[in-house]
XYZ file of C-alpha atoms in Angstrom:
561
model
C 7.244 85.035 -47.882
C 7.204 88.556 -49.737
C 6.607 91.724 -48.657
C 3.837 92.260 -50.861
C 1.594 88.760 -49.561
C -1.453 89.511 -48.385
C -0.364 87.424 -45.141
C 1.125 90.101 -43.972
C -1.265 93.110 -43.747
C -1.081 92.671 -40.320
C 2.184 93.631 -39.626
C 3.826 97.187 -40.292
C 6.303 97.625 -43.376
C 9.280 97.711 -40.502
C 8.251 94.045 -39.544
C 7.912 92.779 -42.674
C 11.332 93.684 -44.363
C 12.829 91.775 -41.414
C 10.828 88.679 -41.152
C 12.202 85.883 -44.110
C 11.554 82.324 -42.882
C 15.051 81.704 -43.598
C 16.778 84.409 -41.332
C 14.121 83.074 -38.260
C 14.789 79.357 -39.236
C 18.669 79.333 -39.152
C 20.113 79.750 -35.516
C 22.538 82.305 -35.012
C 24.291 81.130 -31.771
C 27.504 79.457 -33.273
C 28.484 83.128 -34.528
C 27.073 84.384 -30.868
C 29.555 82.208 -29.680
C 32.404 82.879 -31.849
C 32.410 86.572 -31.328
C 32.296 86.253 -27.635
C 35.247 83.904 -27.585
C 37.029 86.634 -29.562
C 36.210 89.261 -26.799
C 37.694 87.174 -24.306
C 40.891 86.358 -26.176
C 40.876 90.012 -26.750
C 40.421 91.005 -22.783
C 42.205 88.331 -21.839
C 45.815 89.322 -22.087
C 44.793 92.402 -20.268
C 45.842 91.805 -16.632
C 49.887 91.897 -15.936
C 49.794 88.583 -14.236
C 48.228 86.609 -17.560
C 50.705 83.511 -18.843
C 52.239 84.750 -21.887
C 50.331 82.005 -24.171
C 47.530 83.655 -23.866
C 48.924 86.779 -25.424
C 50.201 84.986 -28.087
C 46.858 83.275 -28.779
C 45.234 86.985 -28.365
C 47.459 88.057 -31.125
C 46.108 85.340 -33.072
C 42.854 87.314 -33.539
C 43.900 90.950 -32.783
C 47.348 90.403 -34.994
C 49.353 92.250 -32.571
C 49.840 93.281 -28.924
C 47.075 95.912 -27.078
C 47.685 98.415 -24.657
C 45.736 97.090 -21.326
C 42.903 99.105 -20.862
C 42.454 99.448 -25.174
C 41.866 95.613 -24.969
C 39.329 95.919 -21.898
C 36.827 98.344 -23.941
C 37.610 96.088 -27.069
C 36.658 92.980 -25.502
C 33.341 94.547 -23.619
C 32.289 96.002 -27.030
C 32.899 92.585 -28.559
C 30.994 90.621 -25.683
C 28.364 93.801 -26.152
C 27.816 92.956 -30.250
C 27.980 88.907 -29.561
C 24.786 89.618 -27.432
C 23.481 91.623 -30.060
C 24.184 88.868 -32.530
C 22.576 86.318 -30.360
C 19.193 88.718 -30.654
C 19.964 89.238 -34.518
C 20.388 92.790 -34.203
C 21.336 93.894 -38.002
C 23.457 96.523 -36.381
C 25.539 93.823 -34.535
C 26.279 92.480 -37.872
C 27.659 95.908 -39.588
C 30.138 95.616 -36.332
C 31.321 92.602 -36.935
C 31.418 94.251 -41.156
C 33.097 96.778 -40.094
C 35.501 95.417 -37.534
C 36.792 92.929 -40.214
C 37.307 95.462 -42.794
C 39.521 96.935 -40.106
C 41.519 94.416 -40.010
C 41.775 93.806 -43.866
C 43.086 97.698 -44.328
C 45.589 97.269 -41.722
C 46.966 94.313 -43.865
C 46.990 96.083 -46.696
C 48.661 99.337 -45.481
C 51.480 97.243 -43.827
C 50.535 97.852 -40.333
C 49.606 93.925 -39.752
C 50.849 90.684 -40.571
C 49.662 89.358 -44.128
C 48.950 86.009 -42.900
C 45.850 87.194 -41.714
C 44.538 88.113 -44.865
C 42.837 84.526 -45.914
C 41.675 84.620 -42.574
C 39.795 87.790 -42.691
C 39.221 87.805 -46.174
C 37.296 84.386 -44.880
C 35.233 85.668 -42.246
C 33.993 89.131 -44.303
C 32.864 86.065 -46.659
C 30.953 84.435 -44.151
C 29.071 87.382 -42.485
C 27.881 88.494 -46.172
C 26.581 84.674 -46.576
C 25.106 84.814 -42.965
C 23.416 88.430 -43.463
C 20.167 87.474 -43.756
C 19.717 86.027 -40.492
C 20.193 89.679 -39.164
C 16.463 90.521 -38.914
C 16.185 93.370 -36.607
C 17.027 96.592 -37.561
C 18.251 99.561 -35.890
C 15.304 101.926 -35.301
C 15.733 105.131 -37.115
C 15.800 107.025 -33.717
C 18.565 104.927 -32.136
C 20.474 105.783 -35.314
C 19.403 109.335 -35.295
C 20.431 109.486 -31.241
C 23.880 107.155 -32.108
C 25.045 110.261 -34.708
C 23.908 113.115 -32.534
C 26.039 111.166 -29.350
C 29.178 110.553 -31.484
C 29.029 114.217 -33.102
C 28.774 115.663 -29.885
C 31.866 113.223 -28.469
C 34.031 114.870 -31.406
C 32.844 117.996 -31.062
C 33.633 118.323 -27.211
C 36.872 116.517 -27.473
C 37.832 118.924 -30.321
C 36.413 122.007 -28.370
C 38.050 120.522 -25.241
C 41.617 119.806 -26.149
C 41.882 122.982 -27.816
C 40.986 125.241 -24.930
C 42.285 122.873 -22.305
C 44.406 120.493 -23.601
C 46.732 122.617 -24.802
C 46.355 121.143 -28.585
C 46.669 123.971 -31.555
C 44.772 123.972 -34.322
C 47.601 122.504 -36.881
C 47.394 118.958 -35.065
C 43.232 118.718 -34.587
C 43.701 115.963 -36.411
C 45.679 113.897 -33.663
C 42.643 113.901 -31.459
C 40.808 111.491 -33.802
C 43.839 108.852 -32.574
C 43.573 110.126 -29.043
C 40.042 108.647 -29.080
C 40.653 105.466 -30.293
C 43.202 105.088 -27.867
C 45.880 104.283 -30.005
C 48.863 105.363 -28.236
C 49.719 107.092 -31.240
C 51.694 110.852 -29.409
C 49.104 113.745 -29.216
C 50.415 117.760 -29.141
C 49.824 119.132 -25.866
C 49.136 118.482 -21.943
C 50.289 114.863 -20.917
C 47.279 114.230 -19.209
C 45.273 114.501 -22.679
C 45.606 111.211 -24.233
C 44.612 109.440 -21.218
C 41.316 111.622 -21.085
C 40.789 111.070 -24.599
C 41.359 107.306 -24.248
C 38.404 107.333 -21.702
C 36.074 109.575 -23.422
C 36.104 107.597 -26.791
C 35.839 103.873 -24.773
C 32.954 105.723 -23.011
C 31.413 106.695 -26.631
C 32.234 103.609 -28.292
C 29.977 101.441 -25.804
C 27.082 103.901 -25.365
C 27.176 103.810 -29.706
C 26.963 100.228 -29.416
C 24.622 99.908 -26.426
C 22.016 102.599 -28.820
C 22.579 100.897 -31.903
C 21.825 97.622 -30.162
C 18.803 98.860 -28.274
C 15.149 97.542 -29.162
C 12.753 100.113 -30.921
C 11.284 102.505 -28.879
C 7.648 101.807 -28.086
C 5.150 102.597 -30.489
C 2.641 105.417 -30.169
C -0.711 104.336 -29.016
C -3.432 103.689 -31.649
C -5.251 106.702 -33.002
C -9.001 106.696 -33.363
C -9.284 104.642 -36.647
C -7.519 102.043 -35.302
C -9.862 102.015 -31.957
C -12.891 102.383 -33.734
C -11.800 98.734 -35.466
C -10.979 97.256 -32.233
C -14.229 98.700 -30.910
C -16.218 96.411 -33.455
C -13.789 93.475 -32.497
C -14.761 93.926 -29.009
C -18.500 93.183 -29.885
C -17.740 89.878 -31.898
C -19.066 86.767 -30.074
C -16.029 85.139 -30.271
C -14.128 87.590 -28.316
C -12.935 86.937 -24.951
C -13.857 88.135 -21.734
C -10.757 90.449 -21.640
C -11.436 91.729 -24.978
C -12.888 95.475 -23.967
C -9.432 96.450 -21.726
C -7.653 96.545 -25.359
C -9.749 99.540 -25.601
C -7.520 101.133 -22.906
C -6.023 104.495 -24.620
C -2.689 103.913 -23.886
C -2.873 100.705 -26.073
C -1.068 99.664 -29.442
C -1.971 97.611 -31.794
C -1.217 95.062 -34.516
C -3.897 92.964 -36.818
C -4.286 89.757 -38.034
C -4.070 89.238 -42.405
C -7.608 89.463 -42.964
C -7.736 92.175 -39.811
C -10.750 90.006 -37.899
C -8.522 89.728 -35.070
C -6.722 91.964 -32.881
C -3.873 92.331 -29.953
C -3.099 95.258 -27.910
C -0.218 95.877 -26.267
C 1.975 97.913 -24.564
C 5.932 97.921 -24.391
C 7.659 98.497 -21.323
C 11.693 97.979 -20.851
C 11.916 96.456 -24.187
C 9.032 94.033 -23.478
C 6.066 93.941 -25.535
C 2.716 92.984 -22.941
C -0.320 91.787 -24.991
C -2.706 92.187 -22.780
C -5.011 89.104 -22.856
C -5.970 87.000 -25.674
C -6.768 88.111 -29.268
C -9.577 90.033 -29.903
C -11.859 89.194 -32.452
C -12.569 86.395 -34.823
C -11.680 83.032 -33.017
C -10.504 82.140 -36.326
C -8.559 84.481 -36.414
C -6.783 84.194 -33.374
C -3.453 82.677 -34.078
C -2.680 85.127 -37.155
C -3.096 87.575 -34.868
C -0.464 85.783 -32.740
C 1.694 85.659 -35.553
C 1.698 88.993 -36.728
C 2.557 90.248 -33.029
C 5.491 87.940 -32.719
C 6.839 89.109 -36.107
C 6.392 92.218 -34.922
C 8.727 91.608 -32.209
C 11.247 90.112 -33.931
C 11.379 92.739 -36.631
C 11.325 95.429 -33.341
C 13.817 94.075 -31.279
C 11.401 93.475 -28.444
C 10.822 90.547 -25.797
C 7.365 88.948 -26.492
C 5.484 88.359 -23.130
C 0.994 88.151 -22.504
C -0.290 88.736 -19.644
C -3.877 87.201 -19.074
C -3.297 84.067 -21.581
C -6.229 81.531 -21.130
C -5.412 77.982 -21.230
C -6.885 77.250 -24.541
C -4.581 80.262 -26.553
C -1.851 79.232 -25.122
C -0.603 76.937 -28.278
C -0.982 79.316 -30.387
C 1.956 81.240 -29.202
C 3.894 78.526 -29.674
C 7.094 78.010 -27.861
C 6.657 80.636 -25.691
C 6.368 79.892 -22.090
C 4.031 79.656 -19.489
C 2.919 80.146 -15.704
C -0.533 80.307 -14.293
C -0.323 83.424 -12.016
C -4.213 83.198 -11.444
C -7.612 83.087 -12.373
C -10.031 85.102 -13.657
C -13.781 85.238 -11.541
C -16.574 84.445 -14.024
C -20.543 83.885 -13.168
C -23.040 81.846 -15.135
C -25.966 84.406 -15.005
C -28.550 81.431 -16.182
C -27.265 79.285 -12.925
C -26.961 82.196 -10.694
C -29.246 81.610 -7.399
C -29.198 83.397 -3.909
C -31.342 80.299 -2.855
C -29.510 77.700 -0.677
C -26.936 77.939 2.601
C -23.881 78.912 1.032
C -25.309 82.061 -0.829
C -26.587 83.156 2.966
C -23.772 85.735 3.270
C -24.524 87.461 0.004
C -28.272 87.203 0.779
C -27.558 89.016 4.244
C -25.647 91.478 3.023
C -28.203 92.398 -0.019
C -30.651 92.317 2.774
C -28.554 94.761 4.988
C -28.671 97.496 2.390
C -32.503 96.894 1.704
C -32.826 97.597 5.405
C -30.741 100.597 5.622
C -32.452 102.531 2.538
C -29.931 101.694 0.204
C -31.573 102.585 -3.871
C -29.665 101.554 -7.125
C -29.924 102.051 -10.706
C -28.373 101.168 -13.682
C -26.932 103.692 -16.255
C -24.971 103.771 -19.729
C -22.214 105.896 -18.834
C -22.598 108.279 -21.846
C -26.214 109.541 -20.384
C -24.665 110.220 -16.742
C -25.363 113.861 -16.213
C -22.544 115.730 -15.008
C -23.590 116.353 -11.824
C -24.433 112.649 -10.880
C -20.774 112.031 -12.810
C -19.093 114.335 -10.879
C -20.323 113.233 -7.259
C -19.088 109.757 -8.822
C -15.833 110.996 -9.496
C -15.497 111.700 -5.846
C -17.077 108.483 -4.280
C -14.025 107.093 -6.611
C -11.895 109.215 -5.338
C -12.775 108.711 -1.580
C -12.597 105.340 -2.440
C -9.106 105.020 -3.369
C -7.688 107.673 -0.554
C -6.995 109.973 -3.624
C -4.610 107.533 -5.121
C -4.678 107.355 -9.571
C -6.535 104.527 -11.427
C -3.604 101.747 -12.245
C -4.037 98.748 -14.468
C -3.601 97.332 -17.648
C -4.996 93.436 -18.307
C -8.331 94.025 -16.673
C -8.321 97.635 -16.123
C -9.932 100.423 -18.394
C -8.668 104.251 -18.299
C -10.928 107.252 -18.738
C -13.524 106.203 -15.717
C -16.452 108.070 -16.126
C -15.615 109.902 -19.306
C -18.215 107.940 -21.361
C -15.494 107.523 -24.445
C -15.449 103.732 -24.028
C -17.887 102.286 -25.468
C -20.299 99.629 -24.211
C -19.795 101.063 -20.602
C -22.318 100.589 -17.825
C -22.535 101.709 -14.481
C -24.111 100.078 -11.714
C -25.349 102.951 -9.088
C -25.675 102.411 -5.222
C -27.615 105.529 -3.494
C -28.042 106.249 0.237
C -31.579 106.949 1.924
C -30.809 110.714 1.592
C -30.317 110.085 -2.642
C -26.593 110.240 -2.544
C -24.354 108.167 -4.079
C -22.242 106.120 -2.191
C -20.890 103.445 -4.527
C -20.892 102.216 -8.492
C -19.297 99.466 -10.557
C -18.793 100.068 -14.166
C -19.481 97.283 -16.191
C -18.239 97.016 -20.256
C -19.278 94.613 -22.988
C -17.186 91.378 -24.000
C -18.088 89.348 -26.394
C -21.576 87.398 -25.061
C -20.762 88.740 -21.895
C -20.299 91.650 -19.794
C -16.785 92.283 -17.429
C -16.336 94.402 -14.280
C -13.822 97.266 -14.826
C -14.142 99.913 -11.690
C -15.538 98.819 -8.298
C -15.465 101.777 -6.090
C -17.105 102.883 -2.520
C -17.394 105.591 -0.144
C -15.489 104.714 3.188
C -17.901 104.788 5.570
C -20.646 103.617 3.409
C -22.936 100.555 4.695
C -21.308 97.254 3.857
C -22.895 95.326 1.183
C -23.610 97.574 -1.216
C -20.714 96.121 -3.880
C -22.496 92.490 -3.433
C -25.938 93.734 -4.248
C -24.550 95.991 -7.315
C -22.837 92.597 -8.283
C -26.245 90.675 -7.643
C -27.945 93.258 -9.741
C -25.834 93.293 -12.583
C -25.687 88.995 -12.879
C -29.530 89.747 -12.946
C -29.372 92.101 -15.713
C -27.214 90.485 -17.907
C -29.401 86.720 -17.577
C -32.519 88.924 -18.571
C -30.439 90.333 -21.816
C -28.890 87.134 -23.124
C -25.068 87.796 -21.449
C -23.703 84.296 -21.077
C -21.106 85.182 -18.391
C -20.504 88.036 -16.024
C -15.949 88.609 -14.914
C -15.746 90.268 -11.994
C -12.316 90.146 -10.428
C -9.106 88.434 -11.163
C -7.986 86.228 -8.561
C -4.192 85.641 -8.509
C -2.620 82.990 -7.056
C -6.065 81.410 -6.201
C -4.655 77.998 -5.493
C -2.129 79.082 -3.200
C -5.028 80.446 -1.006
C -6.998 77.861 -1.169
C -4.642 75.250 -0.483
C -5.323 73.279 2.760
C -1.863 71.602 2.654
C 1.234 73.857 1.604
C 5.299 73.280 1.162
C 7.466 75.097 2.885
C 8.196 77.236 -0.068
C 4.316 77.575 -0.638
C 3.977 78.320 2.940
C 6.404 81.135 2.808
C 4.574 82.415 -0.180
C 1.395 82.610 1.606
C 2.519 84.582 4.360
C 4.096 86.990 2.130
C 0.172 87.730 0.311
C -0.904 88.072 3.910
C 1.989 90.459 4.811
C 1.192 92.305 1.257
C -1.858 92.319 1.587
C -3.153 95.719 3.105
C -1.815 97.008 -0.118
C -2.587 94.559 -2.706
C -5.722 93.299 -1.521
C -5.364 89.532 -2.780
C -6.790 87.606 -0.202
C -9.248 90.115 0.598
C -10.858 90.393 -2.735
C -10.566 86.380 -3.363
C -12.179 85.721 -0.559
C -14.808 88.959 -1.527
C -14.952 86.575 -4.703
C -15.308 83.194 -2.994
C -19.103 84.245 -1.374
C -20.690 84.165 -4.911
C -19.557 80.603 -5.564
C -18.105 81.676 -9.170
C -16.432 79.440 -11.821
C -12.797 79.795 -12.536
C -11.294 80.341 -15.707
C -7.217 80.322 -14.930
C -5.244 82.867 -16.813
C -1.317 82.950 -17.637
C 1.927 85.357 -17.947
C 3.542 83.570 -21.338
C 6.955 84.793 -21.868
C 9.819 84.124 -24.502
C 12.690 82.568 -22.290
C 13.991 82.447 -18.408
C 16.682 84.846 -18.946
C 13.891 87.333 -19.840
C 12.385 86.845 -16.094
C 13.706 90.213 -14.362
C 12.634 92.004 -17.443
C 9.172 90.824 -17.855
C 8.528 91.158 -13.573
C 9.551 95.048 -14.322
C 7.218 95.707 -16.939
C 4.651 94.001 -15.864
C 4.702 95.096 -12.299
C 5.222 98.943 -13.884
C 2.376 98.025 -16.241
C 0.055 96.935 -13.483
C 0.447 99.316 -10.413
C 2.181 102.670 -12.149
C 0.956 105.226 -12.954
C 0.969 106.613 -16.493
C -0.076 109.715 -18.653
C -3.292 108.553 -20.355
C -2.738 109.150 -24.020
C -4.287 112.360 -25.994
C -8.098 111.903 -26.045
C -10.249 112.487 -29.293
C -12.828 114.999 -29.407
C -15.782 112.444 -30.189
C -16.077 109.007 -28.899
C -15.082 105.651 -30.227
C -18.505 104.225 -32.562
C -20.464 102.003 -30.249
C -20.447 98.508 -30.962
C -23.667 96.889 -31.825
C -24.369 94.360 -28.763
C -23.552 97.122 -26.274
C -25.234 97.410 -22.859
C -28.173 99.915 -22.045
């Protein structure tokens, strides 16, 4: 596939310079593999008490005997790059370059046996044949931040040996070997070259450890891009989850034909999409396409939080666990008639009785007083602790900048407001983003704001009201567990006075919802501790909301109000 295929307007330029089909087709483990067995033979020989035919099979591949702790910081580089080479980091490939060529000029300038000459002449062949399956390339900050570390390295082991070490200015040049550790005899205090020796291993791993790092993450989308997604939001086709890609602290990446969107966030080197695409179901899986290439050209683990079962093979041979699902309401089946809606029914009633007014209000026409008293019901609400969230969480509450935003108003008998929801547009259908209450307030007030809205959206055409996620909804509602499951359950309970999961499932449970289960999809098990640190930082930390724009995001055409 060229870079100039319209296939790949989706992806940025970075992405698609490092995406051939035949450099993702061809596995790269063997080579993994190979290098890593060379940083063992190399580290091997290290300890005193190692047989001696393992030294001479070191020597096989370093062509001569290392000092101890110069083998150590050889072999942990090596082991360092054959990682890299297992994630096809480009830069992991100029090592191996480079490390080869090494060894060719030592043959050539006598200082190693010429024997190895085929050999190495052999391998430089094979890593130019092999260089195209070297996709990822070093971002240009970690190369900017590699050359500023090793400059400053030089520049304070220059600096240092010359007012400490006792080295004059005639033999500067002898620090350069006291760096690479090679024993070679350095002018001045005897504790120098062992100083020296440390302070270039040091540098020579935290070069390789930058070089090898994933990009950094991207900068959220700027207002074009949001006004797009804003009109992807809207389409019919898009999914329930579709408006929390609006969230500002969101990137993004496009399908081809740029119907279809993903937003996502990257945290520890793991790119979150947050939900399914949004957009054009057609659509859908170029989207998916475009964000994994993305990833591979980036250097980043692909993960999705909020997958629905249908998506799920589109993303191919990524992974999956149902963490979950996702509360949904019919609005055209919807009833408070019958015996098991009686505790909703009571508690509607209860706030009838006790004065309790509501009203429902696009968020852009809140006037700033109302908005402000809002503010600190929210507030109150959450003891003074910051909005979190990220799959089924918006930012900006109140703000009126997203657009499509509703908010569902409770107001005591004295006209003051003492709880609101605020509802945004999905699709056909309309999703709960901020439930929030005074303390103190009179119970019921959240299921009659909840009762009202379902009402609201069956008399304007919504086919399907969210309202919370419930996560690990089986588990709960299990009547028979393991002993594994069992231990699980206790733990929500235990949790539970700070993550509310049993409380707001069973919440949930009174409205007799439907279900629709949701997934984490992930690239591979060794990513686990990886993904459960972004995603938990993702969910529950909080983080700078991004630079807002003067004017709000265009509002879609089937928004609510």
């Amino acid at each position: 596939m060229q870079a100039g295929d319209s296939s790949w307007q989706g992806v940025p330029a970075r992405a698609r310079r490092g995406g051939t089909r035949r450099g993702r087709a061809r596995p790269v483990w063997p080579l993994a593999a190979a290098t890593l067995a060379v940083a063992v033979l190399v580290a091997a020989p290290a300890p005193a008490a190692s047989p001696a035919w393992l030294g001479e099979l070191s020597g096989f591949v370093t062509g001569g005997p290392l000092a101890p702790a110069h083998a150590v910081v050889l072999g942990l580089a090596l082991a360092l790059v054959a990682r890299g080479v297992l994630l096809r980091r480009r830069a992991a490939w100029h090592g191996l370059v480079i490390l080869v060529v090494l060894g060719i000029l030592a043959v050539l300038t006598g200082d190693d046996a010429a024997w190895r000459l085929p050999l190495l002449a052999a391998a430089l062949g094979g890593l130019w044949l092999e260089r195209d399956r070297f996709t990822v390339r070093p971002h240009p900050d970690r190369v900017r931040a590699a050359v500023r570390t090793g400059a400053l390295l030089v520049v304070a082991a220059v600096a240092g040996s010359l007012v400490f070490g006792g080295v004059s200015v005639r033999s500067v040049g002898q620090i350069a070997a006291g760096l690479g550790a090679t024993g070679a005899p350095i002018d001045g205090a005897p504790w120098l070259p062992d100083v020296l020796g440390l302070a270039g291993a040091a540098g020579l791993l935290v070069l390789i450890v930058t070089l090898l790092s994933p990009d950094p993450p991207p900068p959220p989308g700027d207002e074009l891009e949001r006004g797009r997604v804003a009109g992807l939001v809207a389409h019919p086709g898009s999914d329930t989850l579709a408006p929390f890609a609006l969230r500002r602290d969101k990137a993004y990446v496009f399908s081809a034909d740029g119907r279809a969107v993903i937003g996502y966030r990257v945290q520890f080197g793991v790119a979150v999409a947050g939900g399914d695409p949004v957009g054009d179901p057609a659509s859908h899986a170029d989207a998916v396409r475009s964000f994994l290439a993305l990833c591979r050209a980036s250097g980043w683990r692909p993960a999705v939080l909020g997958a629905s079962d249908g998506l799920l093979p589109a993303w191919g041979a990524l992974r999956s666990i149902g963490y979950g699902d996702e509360v949904v309401i019919d609005p055209r089946e919807f009833t408070l008639s019958g015996r098991q809606m009686r505790n909703v029914r009571q508690a509607v009633k209860r706030t009838v009785n006790a004065g309790v007014t509501s009203e429902l209000v696009p968020e852009r026409d809140l006037a700033p007083d109302l908005r402000e008293r809002l503010l600190d019901v929210a507030s109150r609400s959450l003891g003074g602790a910051a909005e979190r969230g990220f799959a089924m969480n918006l930012d900006e509450l109140l703000t009126g900048r997203h657009p499509g935003a509703v908010v569902a108003i409770a107001y005591d008998a004295d006209k003051r407001p003492i709880a609101f929801q605020r509802y945004v547009t999905a699709g056909g259908g309309i999703s709960l983003d901020a439930m929030r209450r005074s303390p103190g307030g009179p119970n019921g007030v959240n299921e009659r704001l909840i009762v009202e809205m379902v009402e609201y959206a069956s008399g304007h055409g919504h086919e399907v009201v969210s309202l919370n996620f419930a996560a690990f909804r089986e588990l709960l509602d299990a009547e028979e567990r393991t002993v594994l499951e069992q231990a699980g359950y206790r733990a929500l309970r235990l949790l539970d006075p700070w993550i509310a999961v049993e409380s707001l499932y069973l919440f949930d449970k009174k409205f007799r919802p439907s279900y629709k289960p949701r997934n984490v999809a992930f690239r591979s098990w060794s990513d686990i501790a990886w993904l459960a640190a972004a995603l938990l930082t993702l969910e529950f930390a909080r983080t700078r909301p991004a630079r807002r724009a003067e004017d709000p995001v265009t509002e879609p055409a089937h928004h609510l109000g």
